[in-house]
PDB file of C-alpha atoms in Angstrom:
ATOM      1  CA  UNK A 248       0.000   0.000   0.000  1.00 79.00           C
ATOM      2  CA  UNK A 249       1.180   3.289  -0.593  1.00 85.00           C
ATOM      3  CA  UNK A 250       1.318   6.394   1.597  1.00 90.00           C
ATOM      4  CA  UNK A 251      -1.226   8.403   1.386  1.00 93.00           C
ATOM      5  CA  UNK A 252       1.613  11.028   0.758  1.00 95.00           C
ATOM      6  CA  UNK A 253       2.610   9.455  -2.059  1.00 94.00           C
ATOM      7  CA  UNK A 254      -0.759   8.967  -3.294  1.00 94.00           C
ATOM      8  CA  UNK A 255      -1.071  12.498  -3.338  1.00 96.00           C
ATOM      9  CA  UNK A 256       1.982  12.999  -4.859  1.00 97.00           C
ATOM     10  CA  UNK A 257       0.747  10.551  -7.518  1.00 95.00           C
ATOM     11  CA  UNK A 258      -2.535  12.937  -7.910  1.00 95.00           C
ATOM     12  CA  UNK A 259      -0.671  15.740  -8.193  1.00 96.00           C
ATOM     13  CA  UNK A 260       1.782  14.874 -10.644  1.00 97.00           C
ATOM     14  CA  UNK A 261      -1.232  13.460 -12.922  1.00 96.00           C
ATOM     15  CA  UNK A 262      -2.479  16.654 -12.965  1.00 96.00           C
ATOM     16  CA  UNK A 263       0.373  18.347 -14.011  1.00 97.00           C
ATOM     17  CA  UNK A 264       0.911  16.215 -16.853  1.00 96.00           C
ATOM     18  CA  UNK A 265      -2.317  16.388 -18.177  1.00 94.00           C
ATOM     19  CA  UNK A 266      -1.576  19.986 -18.504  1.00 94.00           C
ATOM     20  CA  UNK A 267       1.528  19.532 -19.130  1.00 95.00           C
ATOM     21  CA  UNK A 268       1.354  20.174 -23.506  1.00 92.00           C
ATOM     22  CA  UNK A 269      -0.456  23.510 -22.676  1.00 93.00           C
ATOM     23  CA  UNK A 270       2.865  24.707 -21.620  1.00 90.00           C
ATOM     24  CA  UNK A 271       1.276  26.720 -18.053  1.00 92.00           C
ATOM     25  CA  UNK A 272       1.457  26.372 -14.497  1.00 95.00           C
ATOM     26  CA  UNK A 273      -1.220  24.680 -12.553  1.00 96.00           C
ATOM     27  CA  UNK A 274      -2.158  26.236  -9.156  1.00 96.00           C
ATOM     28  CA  UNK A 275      -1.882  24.058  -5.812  1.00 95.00           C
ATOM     29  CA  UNK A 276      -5.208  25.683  -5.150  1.00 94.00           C
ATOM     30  CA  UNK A 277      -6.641  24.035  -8.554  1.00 94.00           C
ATOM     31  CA  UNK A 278      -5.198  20.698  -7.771  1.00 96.00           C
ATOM     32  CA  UNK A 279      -6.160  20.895  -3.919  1.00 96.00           C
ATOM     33  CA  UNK A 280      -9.733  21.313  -4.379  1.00 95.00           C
ATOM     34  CA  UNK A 281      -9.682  18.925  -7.760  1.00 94.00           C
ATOM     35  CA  UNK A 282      -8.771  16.116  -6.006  1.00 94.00           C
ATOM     36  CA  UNK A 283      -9.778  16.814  -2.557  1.00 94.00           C
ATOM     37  CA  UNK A 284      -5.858  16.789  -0.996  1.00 95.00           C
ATOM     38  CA  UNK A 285      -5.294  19.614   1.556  1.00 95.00           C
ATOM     39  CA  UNK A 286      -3.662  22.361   0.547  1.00 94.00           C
ATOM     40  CA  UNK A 287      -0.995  22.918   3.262  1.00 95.00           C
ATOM     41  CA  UNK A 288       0.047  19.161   2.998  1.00 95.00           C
ATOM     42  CA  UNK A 289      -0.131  19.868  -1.006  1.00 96.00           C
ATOM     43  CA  UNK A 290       2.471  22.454  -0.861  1.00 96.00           C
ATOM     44  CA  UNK A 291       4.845  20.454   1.321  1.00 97.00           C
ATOM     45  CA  UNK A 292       4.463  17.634  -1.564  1.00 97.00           C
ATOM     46  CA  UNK A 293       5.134  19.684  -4.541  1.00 97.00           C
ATOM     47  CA  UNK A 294       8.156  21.035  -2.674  1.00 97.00           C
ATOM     48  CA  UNK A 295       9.558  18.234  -2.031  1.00 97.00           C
ATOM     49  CA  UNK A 296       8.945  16.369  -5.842  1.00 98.00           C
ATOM     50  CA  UNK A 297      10.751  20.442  -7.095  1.00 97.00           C
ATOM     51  CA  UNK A 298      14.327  19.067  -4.506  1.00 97.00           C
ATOM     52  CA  UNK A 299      14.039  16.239  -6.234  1.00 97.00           C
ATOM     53  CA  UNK A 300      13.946  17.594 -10.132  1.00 97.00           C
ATOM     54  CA  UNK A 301      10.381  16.103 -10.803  1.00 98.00           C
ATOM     55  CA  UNK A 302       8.985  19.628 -10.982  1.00 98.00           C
ATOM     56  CA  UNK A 303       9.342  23.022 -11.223  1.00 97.00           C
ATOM     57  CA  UNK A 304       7.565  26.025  -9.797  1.00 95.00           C
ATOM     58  CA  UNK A 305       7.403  29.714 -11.208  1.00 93.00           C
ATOM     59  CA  UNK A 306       6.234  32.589  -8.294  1.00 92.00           C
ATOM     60  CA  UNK A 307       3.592  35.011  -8.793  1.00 85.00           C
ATOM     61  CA  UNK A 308       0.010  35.214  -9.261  1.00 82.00           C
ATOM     62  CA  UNK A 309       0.097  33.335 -12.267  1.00 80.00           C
ATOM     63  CA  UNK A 310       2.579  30.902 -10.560  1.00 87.00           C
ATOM     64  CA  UNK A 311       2.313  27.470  -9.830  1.00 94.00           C
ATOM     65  CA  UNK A 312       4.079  24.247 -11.195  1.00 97.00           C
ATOM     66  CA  UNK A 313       4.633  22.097 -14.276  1.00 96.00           C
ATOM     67  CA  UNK A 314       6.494  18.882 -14.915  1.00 98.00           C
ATOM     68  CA  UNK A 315      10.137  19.366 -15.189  1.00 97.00           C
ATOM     69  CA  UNK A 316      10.213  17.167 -18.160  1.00 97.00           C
ATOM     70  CA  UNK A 317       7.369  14.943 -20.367  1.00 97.00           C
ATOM     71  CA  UNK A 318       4.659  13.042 -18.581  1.00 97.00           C
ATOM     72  CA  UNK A 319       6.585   9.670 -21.045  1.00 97.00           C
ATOM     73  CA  UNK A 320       9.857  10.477 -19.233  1.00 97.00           C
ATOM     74  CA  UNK A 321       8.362   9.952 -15.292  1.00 97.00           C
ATOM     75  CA  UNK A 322       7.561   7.068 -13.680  1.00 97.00           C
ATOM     76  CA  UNK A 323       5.312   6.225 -10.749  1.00 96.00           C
ATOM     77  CA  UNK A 324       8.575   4.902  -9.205  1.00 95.00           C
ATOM     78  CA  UNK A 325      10.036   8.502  -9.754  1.00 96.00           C
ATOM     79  CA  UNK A 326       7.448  10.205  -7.790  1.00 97.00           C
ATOM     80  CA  UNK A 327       6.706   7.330  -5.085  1.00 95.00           C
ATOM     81  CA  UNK A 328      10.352   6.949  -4.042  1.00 94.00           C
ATOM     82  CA  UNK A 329      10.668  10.594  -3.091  1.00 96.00           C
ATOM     83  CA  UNK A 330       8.272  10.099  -0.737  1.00 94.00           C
ATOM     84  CA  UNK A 331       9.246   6.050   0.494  1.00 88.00           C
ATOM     85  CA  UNK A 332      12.620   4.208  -0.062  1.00 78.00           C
ATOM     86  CA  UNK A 333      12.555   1.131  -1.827  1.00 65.00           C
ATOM     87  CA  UNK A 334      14.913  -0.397  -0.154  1.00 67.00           C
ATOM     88  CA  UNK A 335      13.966  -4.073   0.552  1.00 63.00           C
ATOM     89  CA  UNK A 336      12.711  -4.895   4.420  1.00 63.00           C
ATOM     90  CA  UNK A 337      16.329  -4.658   6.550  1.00 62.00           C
ATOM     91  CA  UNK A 338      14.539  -6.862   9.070  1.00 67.00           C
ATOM     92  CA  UNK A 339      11.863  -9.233   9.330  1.00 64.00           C
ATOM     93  CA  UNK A 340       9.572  -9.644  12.222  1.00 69.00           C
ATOM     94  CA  UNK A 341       9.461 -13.061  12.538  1.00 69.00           C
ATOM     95  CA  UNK A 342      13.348 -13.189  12.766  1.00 66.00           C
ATOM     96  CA  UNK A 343      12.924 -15.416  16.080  1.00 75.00           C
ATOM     97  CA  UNK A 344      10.788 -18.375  14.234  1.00 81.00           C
ATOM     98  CA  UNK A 345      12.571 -20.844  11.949  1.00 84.00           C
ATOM     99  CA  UNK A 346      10.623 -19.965   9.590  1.00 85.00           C
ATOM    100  CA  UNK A 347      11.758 -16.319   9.892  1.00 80.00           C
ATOM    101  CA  UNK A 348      14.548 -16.315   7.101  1.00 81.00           C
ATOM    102  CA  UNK A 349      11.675 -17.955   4.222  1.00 85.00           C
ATOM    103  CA  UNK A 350       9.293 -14.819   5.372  1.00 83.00           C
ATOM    104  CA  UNK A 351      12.032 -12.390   4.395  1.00 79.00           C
ATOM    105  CA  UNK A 352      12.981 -13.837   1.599  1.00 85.00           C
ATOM    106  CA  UNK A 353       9.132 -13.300   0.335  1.00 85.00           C
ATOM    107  CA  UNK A 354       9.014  -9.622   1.724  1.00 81.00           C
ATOM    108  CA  UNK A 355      11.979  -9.156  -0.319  1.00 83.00           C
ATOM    109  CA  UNK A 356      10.668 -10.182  -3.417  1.00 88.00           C
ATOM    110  CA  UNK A 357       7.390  -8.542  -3.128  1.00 87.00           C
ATOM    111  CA  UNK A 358       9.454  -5.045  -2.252  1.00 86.00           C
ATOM    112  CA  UNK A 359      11.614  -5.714  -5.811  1.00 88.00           C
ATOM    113  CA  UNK A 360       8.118  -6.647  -7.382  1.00 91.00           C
ATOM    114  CA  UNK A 361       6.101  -3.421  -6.232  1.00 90.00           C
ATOM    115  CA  UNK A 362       9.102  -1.511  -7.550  1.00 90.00           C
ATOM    116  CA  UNK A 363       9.434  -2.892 -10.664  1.00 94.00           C
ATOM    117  CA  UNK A 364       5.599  -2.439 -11.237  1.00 94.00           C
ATOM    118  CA  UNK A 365       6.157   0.985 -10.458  1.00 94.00           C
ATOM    119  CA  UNK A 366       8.881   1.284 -12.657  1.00 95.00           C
ATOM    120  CA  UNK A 367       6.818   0.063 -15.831  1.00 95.00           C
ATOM    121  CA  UNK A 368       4.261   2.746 -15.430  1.00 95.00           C
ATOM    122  CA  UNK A 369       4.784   6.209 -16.703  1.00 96.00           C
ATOM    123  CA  UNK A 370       2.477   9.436 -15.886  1.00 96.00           C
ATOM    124  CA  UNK A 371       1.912   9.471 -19.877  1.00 95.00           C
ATOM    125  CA  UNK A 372       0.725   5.831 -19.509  1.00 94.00           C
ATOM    126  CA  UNK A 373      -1.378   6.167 -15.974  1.00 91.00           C
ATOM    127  CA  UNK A 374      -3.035   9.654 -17.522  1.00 89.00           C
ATOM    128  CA  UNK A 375      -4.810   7.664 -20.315  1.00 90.00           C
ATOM    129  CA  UNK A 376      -5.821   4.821 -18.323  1.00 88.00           C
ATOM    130  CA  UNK A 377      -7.423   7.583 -16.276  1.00 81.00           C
ATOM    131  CA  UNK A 378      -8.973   9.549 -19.574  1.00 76.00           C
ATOM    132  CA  UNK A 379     -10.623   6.005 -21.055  1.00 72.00           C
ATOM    133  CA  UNK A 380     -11.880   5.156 -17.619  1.00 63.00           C
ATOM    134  CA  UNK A 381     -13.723   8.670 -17.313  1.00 58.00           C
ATOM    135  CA  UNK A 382     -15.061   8.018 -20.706  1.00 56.00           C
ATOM    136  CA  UNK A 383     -16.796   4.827 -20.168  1.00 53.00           C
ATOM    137  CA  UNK A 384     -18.998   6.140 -17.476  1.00 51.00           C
ATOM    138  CA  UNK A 385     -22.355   5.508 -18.240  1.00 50.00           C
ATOM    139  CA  UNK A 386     -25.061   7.586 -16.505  1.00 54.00           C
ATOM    140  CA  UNK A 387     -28.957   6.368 -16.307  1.00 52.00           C
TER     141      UNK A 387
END
């Protein structure tokens, strides 16, 4: 399961590169009350992905941020592991049982596995996943 930071994070960044061919900045406020995240803890996210080159941020009234580079070239990886490490579990909490070392070895693998997953998906990709299932609402 992921953070709910880094779900955020995920939101936010989705928004950006939706709008991210248009060339202009999207507001925190626009993406705060868009997707319901609260704008304080919004602002502390988007700082954070800027340190780490994902975005960038222009001041002003007609601030806000933008993608540092194309929605193709970031990952969900990218964004998540700013917020979590993905290192693999240092310990394992059944280290006293003999069966300790097997339960490790399986935290392990589903640690490399998540990442990987993450890895495969870009914000180009996860954007129009998101744009065909809006389109096949059906309303009665």
């Amino acid at each position: 399961m992921l953070s709910a930071k880094s779900q955020y994070a995920c939101l936010a960044m989705l928004q950006l590169a939706q709008d991210y061919s248009s060339g202009e900045t999207v507001q925190v406020r626009r993406i705060a009350e868009r997707h319901g995240i609260p704008s304080t803890f919004l602002v502390q996210i988007l700082h954070e992905l800027k340190r780490a080159g994902l975005a960038t941020s222009t001041r002003g009234a007609a601030g806000g941020y933008r993608l540092s580079r194309p929605p193709a070239d970031i990952t969900l990886a990218d964004v998540v592991d700013v917020f979590e490490t993905a290192d693999e579990p240092a310990e394992c909490a059944a280290a006293q049982s003999p069966w300790g070392p097997a339960m490790h070895e399986i935290c392990c693998e589903l640690s490399r596995a998540r990442h990987e997953r993450l890895q495969s998906i870009t914000l180009a990709e996860l954007h129009e996943r998101s744009a065909e299932g809006a389109e096949a609402m059906f309303y009665i």
